mmCIF file of C-alpha atoms and ligand atoms in Angstrom:
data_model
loop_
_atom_site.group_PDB
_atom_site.id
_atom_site.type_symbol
_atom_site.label_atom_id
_atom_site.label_comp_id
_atom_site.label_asym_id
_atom_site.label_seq_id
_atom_site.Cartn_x
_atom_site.Cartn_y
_atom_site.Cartn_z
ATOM 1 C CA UNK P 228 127.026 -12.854 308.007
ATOM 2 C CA UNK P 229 127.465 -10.340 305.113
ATOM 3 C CA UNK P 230 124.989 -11.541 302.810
ATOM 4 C CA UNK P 231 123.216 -10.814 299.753
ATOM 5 C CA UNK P 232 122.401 -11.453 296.419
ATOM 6 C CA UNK P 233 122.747 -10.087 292.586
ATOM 7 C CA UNK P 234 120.077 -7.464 292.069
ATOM 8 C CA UNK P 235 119.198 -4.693 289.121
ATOM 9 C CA UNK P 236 119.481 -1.354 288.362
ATOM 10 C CA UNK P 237 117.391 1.229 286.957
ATOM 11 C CA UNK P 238 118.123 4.135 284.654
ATOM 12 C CA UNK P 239 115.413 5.338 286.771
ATOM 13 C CA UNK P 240 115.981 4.201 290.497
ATOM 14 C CA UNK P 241 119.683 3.143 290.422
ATOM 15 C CA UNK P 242 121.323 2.527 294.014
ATOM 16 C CA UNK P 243 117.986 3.324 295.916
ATOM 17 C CA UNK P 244 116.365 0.683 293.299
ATOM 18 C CA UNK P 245 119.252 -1.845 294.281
ATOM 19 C CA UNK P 246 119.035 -1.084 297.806
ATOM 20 C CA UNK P 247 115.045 -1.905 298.256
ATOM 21 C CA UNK P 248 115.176 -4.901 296.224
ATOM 22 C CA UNK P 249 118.302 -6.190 298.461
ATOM 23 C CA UNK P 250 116.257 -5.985 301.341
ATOM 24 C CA UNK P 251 113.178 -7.115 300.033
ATOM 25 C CA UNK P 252 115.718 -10.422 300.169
ATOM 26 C CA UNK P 253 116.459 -9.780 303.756
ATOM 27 C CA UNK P 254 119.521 -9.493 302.215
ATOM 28 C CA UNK P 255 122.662 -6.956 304.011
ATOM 29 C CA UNK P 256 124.955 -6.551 301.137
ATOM 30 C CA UNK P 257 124.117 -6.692 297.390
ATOM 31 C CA UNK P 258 125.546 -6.828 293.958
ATOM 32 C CA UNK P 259 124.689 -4.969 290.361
ATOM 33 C CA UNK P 260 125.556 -4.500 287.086
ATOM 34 C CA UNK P 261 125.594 -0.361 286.240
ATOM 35 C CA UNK P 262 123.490 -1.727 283.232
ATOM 36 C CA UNK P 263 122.253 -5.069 281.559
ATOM 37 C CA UNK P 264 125.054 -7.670 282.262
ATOM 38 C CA UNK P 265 125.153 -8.346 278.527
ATOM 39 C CA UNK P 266 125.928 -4.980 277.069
ATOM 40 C CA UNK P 267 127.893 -1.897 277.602
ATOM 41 C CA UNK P 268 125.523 1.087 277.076
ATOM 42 C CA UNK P 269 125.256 2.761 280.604
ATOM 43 C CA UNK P 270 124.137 5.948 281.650
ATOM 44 C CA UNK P 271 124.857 8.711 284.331
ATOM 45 C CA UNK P 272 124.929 8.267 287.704
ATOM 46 C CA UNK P 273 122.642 10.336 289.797
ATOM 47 C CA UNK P 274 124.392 12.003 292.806
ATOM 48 C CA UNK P 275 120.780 13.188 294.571
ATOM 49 C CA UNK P 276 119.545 9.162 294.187
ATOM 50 C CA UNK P 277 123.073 8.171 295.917
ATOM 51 C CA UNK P 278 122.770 10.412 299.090
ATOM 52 C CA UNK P 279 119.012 9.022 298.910
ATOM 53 C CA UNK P 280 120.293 5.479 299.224
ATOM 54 C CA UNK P 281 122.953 6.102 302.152
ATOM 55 C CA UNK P 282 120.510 7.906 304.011
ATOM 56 C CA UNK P 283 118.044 4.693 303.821
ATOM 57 C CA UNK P 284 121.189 2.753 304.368
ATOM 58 C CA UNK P 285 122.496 4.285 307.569
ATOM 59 C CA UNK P 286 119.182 3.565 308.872
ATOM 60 C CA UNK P 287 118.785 0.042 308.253
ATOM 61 C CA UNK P 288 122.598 -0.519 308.907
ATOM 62 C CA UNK P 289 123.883 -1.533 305.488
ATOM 63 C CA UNK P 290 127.670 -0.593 304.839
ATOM 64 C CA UNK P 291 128.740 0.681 301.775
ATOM 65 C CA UNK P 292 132.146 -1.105 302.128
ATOM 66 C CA UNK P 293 129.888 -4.295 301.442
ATOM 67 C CA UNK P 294 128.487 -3.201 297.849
ATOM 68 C CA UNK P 295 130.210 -4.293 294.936
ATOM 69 C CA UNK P 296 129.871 -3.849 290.875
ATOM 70 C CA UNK P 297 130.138 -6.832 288.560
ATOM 71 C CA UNK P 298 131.610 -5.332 285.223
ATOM 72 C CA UNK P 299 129.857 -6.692 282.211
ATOM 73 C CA UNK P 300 131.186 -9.906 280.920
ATOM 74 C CA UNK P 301 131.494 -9.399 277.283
ATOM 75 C CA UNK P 302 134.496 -6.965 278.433
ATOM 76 C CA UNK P 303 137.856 -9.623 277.283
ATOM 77 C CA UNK P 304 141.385 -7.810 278.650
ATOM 78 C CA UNK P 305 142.564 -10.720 277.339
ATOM 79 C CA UNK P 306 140.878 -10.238 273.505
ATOM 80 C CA UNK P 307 143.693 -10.348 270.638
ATOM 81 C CA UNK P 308 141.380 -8.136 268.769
ATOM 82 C CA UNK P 309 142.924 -4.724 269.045
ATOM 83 C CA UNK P 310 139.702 -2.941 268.474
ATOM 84 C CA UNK P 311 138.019 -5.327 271.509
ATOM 85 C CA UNK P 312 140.960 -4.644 274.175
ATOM 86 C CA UNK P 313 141.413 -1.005 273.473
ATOM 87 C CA UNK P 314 137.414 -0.577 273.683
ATOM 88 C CA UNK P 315 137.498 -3.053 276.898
ATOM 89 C CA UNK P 316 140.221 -1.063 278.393
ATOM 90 C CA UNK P 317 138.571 2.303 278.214
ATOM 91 C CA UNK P 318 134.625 1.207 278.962
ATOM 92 C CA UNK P 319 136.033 -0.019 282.204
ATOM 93 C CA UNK P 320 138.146 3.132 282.780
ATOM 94 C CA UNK P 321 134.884 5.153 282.868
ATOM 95 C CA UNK P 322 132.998 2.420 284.623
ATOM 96 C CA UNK P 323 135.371 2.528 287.715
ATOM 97 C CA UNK P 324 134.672 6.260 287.414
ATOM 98 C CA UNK P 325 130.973 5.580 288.036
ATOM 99 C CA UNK P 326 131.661 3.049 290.962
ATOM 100 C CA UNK P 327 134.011 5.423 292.761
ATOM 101 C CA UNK P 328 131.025 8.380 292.076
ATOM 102 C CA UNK P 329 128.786 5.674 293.518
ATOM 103 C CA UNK P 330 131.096 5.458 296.592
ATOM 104 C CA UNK P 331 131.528 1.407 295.986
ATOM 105 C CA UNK P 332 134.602 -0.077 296.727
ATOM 106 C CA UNK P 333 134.771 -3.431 294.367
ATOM 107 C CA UNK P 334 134.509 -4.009 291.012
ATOM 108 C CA UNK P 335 134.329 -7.868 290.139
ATOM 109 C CA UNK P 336 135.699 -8.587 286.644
ATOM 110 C CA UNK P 337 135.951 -11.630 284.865
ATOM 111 C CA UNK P 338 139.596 -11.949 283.489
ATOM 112 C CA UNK P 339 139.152 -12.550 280.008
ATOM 113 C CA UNK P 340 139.791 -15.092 277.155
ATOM 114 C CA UNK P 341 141.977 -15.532 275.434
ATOM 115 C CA UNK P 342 140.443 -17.019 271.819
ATOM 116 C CA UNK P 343 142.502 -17.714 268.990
ATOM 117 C CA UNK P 344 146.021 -16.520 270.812
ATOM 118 C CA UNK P 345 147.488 -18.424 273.422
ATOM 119 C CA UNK P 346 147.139 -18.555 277.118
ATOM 120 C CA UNK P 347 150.287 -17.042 278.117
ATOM 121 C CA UNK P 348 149.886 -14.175 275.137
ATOM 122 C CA UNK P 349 146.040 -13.569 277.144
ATOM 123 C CA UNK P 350 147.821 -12.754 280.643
ATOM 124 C CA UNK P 351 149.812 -10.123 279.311
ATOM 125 C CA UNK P 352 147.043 -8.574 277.887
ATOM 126 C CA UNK P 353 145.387 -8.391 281.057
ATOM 127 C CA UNK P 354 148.146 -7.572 283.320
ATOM 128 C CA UNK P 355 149.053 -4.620 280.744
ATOM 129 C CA UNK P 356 145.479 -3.441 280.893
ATOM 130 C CA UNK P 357 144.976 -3.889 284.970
ATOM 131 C CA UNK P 358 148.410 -1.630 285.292
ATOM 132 C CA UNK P 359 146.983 1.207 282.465
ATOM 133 C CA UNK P 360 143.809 1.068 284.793
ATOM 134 C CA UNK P 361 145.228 1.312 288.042
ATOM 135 C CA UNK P 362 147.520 3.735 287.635
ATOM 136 C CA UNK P 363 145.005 6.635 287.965
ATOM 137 C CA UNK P 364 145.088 7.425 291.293
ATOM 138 C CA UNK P 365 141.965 9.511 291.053
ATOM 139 C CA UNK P 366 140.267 6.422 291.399
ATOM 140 C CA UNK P 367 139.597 4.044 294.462
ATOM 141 C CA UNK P 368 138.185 0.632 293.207
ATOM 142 C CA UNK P 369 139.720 -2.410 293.951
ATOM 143 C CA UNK P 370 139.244 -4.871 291.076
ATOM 144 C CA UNK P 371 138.548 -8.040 292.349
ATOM 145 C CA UNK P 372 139.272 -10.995 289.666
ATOM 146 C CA UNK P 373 136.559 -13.845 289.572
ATOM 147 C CA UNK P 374 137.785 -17.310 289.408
ATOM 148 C CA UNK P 375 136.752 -18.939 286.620
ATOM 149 C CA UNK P 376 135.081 -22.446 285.632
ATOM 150 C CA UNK P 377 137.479 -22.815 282.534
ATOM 151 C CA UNK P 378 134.503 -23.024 279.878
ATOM 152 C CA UNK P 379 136.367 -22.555 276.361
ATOM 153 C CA UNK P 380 139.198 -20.469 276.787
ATOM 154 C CA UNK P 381 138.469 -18.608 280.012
ATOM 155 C CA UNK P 382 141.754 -17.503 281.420
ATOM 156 C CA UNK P 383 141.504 -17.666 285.788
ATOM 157 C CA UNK P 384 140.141 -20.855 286.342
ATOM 158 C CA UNK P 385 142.935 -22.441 288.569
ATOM 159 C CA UNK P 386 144.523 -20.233 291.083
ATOM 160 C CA UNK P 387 147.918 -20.183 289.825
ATOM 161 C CA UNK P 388 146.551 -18.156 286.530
ATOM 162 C CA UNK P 389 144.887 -15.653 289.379
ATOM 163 C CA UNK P 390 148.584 -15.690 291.077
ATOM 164 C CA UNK P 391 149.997 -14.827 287.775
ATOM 165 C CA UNK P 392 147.877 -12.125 286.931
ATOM 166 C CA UNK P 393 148.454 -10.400 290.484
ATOM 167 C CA UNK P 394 152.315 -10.796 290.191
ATOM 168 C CA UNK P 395 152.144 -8.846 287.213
ATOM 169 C CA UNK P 396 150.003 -5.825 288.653
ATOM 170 C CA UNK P 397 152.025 -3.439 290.023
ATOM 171 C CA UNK P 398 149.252 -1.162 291.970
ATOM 172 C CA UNK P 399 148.366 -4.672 294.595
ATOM 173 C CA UNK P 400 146.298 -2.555 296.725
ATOM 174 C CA UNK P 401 143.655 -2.304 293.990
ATOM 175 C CA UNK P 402 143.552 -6.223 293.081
ATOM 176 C CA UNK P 403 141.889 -9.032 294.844
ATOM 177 C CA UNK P 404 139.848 -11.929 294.127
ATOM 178 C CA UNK P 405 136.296 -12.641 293.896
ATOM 179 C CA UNK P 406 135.708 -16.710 294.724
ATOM 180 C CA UNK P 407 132.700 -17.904 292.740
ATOM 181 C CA UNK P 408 131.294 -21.352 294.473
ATOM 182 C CA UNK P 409 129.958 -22.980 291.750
ATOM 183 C CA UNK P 410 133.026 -21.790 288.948
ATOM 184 C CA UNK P 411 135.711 -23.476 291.373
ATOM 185 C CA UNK P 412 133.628 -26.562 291.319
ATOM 186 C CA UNK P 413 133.322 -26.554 287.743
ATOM 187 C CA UNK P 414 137.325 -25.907 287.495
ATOM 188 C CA UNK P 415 138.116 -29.171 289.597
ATOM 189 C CA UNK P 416 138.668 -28.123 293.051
ATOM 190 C CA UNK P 417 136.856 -29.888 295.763
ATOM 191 C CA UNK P 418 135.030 -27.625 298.055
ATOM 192 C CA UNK P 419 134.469 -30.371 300.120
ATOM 193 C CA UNK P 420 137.931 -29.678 301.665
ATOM 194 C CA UNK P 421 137.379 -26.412 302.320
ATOM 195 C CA UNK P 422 140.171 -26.082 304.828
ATOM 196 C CA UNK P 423 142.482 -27.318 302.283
ATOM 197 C CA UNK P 424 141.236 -25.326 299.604
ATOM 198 C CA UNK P 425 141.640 -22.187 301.560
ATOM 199 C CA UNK P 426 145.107 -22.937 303.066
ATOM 200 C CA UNK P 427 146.011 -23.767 299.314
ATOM 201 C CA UNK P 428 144.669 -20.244 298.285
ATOM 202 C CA UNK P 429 146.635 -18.695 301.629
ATOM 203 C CA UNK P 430 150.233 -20.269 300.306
ATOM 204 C CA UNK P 431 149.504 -19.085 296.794
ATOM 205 C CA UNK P 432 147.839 -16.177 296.617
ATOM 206 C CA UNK P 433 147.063 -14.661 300.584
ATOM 207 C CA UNK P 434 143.448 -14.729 302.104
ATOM 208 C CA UNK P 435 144.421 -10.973 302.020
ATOM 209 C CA UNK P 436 143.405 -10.186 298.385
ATOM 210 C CA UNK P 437 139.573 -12.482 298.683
ATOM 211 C CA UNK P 438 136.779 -9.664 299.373
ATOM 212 C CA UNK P 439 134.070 -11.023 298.030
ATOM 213 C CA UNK P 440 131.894 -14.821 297.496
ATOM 214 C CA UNK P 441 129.701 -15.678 295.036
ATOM 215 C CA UNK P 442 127.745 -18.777 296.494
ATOM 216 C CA UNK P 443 126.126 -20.638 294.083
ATOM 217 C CA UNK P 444 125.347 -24.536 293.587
ATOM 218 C CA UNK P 445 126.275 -26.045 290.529
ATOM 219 C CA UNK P 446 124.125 -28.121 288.393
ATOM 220 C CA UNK P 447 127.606 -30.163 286.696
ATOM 221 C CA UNK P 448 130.237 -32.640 288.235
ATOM 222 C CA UNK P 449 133.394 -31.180 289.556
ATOM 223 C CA UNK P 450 135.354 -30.702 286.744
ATOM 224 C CA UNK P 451 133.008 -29.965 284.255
ATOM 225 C CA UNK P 452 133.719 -26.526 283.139
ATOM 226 C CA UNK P 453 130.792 -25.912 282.154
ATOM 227 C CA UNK P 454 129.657 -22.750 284.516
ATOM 228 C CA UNK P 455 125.829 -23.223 285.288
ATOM 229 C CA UNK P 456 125.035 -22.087 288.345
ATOM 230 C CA UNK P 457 121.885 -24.055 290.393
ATOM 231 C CA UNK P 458 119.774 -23.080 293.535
ATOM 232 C CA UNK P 459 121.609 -23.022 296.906
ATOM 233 C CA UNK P 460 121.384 -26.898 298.023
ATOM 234 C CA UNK P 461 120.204 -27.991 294.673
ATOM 235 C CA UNK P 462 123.433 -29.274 292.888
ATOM 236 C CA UNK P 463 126.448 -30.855 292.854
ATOM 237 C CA UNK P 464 128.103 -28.833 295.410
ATOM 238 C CA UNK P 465 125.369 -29.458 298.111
ATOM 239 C CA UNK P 466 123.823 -27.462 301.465
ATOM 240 C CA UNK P 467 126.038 -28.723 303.631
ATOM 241 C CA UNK P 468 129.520 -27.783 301.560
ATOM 242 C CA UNK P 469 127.823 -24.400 300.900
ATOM 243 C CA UNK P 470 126.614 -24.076 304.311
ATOM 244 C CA UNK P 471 130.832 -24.812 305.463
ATOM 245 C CA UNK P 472 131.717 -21.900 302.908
ATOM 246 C CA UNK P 473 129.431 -19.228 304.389
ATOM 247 C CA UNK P 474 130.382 -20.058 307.619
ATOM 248 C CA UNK P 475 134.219 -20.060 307.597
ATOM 249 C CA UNK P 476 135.847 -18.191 309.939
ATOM 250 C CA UNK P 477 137.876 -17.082 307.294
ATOM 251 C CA UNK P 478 135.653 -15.416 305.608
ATOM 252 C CA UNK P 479 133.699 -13.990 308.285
ATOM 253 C CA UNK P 480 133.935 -10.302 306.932
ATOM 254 C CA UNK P 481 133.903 -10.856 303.668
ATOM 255 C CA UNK P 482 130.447 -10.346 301.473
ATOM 256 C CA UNK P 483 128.696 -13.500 300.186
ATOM 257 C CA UNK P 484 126.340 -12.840 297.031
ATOM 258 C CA UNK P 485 124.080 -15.198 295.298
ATOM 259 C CA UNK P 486 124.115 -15.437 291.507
ATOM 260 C CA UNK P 487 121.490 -18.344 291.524
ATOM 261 C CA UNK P 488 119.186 -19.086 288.753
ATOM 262 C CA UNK P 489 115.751 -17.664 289.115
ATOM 263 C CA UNK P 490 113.074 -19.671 289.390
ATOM 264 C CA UNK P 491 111.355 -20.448 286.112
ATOM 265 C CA UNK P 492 113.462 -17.624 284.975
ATOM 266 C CA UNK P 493 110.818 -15.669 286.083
ATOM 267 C CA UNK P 494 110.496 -15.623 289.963
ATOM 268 C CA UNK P 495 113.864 -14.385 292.456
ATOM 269 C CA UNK P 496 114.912 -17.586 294.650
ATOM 270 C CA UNK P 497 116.877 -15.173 296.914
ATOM 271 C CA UNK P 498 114.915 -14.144 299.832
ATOM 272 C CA UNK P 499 114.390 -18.166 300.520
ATOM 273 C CA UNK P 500 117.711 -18.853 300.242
ATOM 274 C CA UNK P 501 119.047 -16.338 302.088
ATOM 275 C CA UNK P 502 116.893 -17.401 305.116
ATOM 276 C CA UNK P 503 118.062 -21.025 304.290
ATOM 277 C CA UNK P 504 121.681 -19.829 304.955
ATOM 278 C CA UNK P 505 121.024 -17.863 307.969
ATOM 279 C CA UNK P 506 118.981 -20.895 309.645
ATOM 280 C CA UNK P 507 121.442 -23.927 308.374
ATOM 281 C CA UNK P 508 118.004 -25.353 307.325
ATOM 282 C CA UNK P 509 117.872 -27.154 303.716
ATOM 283 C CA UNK P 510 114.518 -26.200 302.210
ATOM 284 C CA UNK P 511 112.925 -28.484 299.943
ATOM 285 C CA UNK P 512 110.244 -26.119 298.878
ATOM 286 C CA UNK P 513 112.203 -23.522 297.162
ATOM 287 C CA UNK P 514 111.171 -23.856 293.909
ATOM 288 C CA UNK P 515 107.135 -23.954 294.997
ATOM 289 C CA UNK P 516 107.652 -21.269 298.088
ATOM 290 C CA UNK P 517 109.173 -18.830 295.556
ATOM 291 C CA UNK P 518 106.683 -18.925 293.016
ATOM 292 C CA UNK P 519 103.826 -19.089 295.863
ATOM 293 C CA UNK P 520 105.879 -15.850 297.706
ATOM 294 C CA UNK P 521 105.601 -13.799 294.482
ATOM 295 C CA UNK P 522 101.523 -14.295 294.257
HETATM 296 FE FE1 FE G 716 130.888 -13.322 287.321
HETATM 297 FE FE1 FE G 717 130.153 -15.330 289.791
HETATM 298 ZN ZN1 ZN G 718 129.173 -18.327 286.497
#
C-alpha cells in the first residue's frame, strides 16, 4: 500500500525535512504544503536539499511519483473578486513552478467558491483559470481537484461539478481528482458502498483521472457538510469502511494520505494509524499511545 500522511516543511529543511518526518510515520508516500496551509508567502526551493532527499529516498525505496503538494486553500479560482482570481491564478502559476523544480508530480487544489456569484458563474472561473495554467507546457504537474464536503459555497462536492470542471479543461492530461474520505461523507455519498461509489465515479468521470486519497474519518453524519475530519476509526465513517477504501483493488497504486486531526492538537496520530491500516487492526488506544509515543 502507498501510504502516508500530511507532513511540514521547513524554510530550513524542506523535502529532506518532509521526507524524515514521513518515515518517522512508517509512512511510504507523504504530502506538504510549500508553506503554512493558511497563507501564501513561500520561499525558494533549494536544489542541493532536493538531490539530498532523493538520494535518502532511493535508499529507503520511496518514489517520487508518490509525493504530492496540497496548494493553500485560501487560493478561490472560483472568487468573483477580480483582484482574488487574478492573484489566485498567478500564486499558483509560480507554485507549480516550485513543484515541477521539486520533481513532484501532483498538485491537490481545492476548486474554489463561489461566494456572492452563482454556482454556474464559479465553474467558469475555474475552468478559465485551469486552461491559462495548463497551457504552459514548461510545466509537468497534474492538478488533481479535491472533492469537496459542500460547506458554504464550496464548488466540487458532488461528482458531476468535478465532471464539469474536467469537460471544460482542455489540457486532460494535467487534471485528475484527489478523493478526500471524510469530504465525500460529508457531501452525502455512502462509502459504505464502495463498489457502487467507485463504478459511479468510473461512468462519470473514469478511475483514470483519481491519483491520490485522502483517508480521513469524519466526526459528522453523512450529509453534513460540515468538513471535520476525525482519527482513522474514530467517526462516522468507521475502520472497517476505511479499511474497504485502502484496500480496493482499484486503488491499489494510487497514494493514500492522512489529513487526521492531531491529537490534542499537539501530538501526530499518524505513525499509529498508519500501522492500524497496514495490520486491519482497530486500535482503541490511539489517543493515549500517541501522547505516551511522543514522551
Ligand atoms: Fe484539501
Ligand atoms: Fe483533503
Ligand atoms: Zn477537509
Amino acid at each position: 500500500m502507498i501510504i502516508g500522511s500530511h507532513v511540514s516543511f521547513h524554510k530550513d529543511t524542506q523535502l529532506f525535512g518532509s521526507l524524515e518526518e514521513a518515515l518517522s510515520y512508517g509512512a511510504n508516500t507523504f504530502m506538504f504544503y510549500t508553506g503554512a496551509p493558511q497563507n501564501t508567502k513561500r520561499f525558494p526551493i533549494i536544489d542541493e536539499i532536493t538531490l539530498q532527499a532523493y538520494q535518502k529516498m532511493r535508499e529507503v525505496g520511496i518514489d517520487l511519483r508518490h509525493l504530492i503538494v496540497h496548494a493553500p486553500y485560501i487560493i478561490n479560482l472560483a472568487s468573483d473578486d477580480v483582484e482574488k482570481y487574478r492573484y489566485s491564478v498567478s500564486f499558483l502559476r509560480e507554485e507549480l513552478h516550485r513543484i515541477d523544480q521539486l520533481g513532484i508530480p501532483f498538485m491537490v487544489l481545492h476548486p474554489g467558491n463561489y461566494m456572492k456569484a452563482t454556482k454556474q458563474a464559479g465553474i467558469l472561473r475555474i475552468q478559465k483559470a485551469l486552461n491559462e495554467l495548463l497551457m504552459d507546457d514548461s510545466c509537468h504537474v497534474t492538478i488533481l481537484l479535491e472533492t469537496m464536503a459542500g460547506k458554504g459555497t464550496e464548488i466540487g462536492s458532488s461528482l458531476e461539478e468535478i465532471k464539469q470542471i474536467i469537460d471544460g479543461v482542455t489540457n486532460k492530461k494535467r487534471i485528475g481528482v484527489c478523493l478526500d474520505t471524510c469530504h465525500l461523507h460529508d457531501a452525502g455519498y455512502d462509502l459504505r458502498q464502495f463498489d457502487l461509489f467507485l463504478q459511479q465515479f468510473d461512468a462519470l468521470i473514469g478511475m483514470k483521472y483519481v491519483h491520490c486519497i485522502h483517508v480521513n474519518d469524519s466526526k459528522n453524519e453523512m450529509g453534513s457538510h460540515k468538513d471535520r475530519h476525525e482519527n482513522i476509526g474514530y467517526g462516522k465513517i468507521g475502520f472497517a469502511t476505511l479499511l474497504s477504501i485502502v484496500y480496493h483493488p482499484l486503488l491499489d497504486d494510487v497514494p493514500k494520505i492522512l489529513e487526521t486531526p492531531y491529537i490534542d492538537r499537539m501530538y501526530p496520530p499518524y505513525r499509529r494509524e498508519i500501522a492500524m491500516l497496514l495490520k486491519k487492526k482497530f486500535d482503541s488506544n490511539l489517543l493515549q499511545y500517541t501522547k505516551t509515543d511522543a514522551k
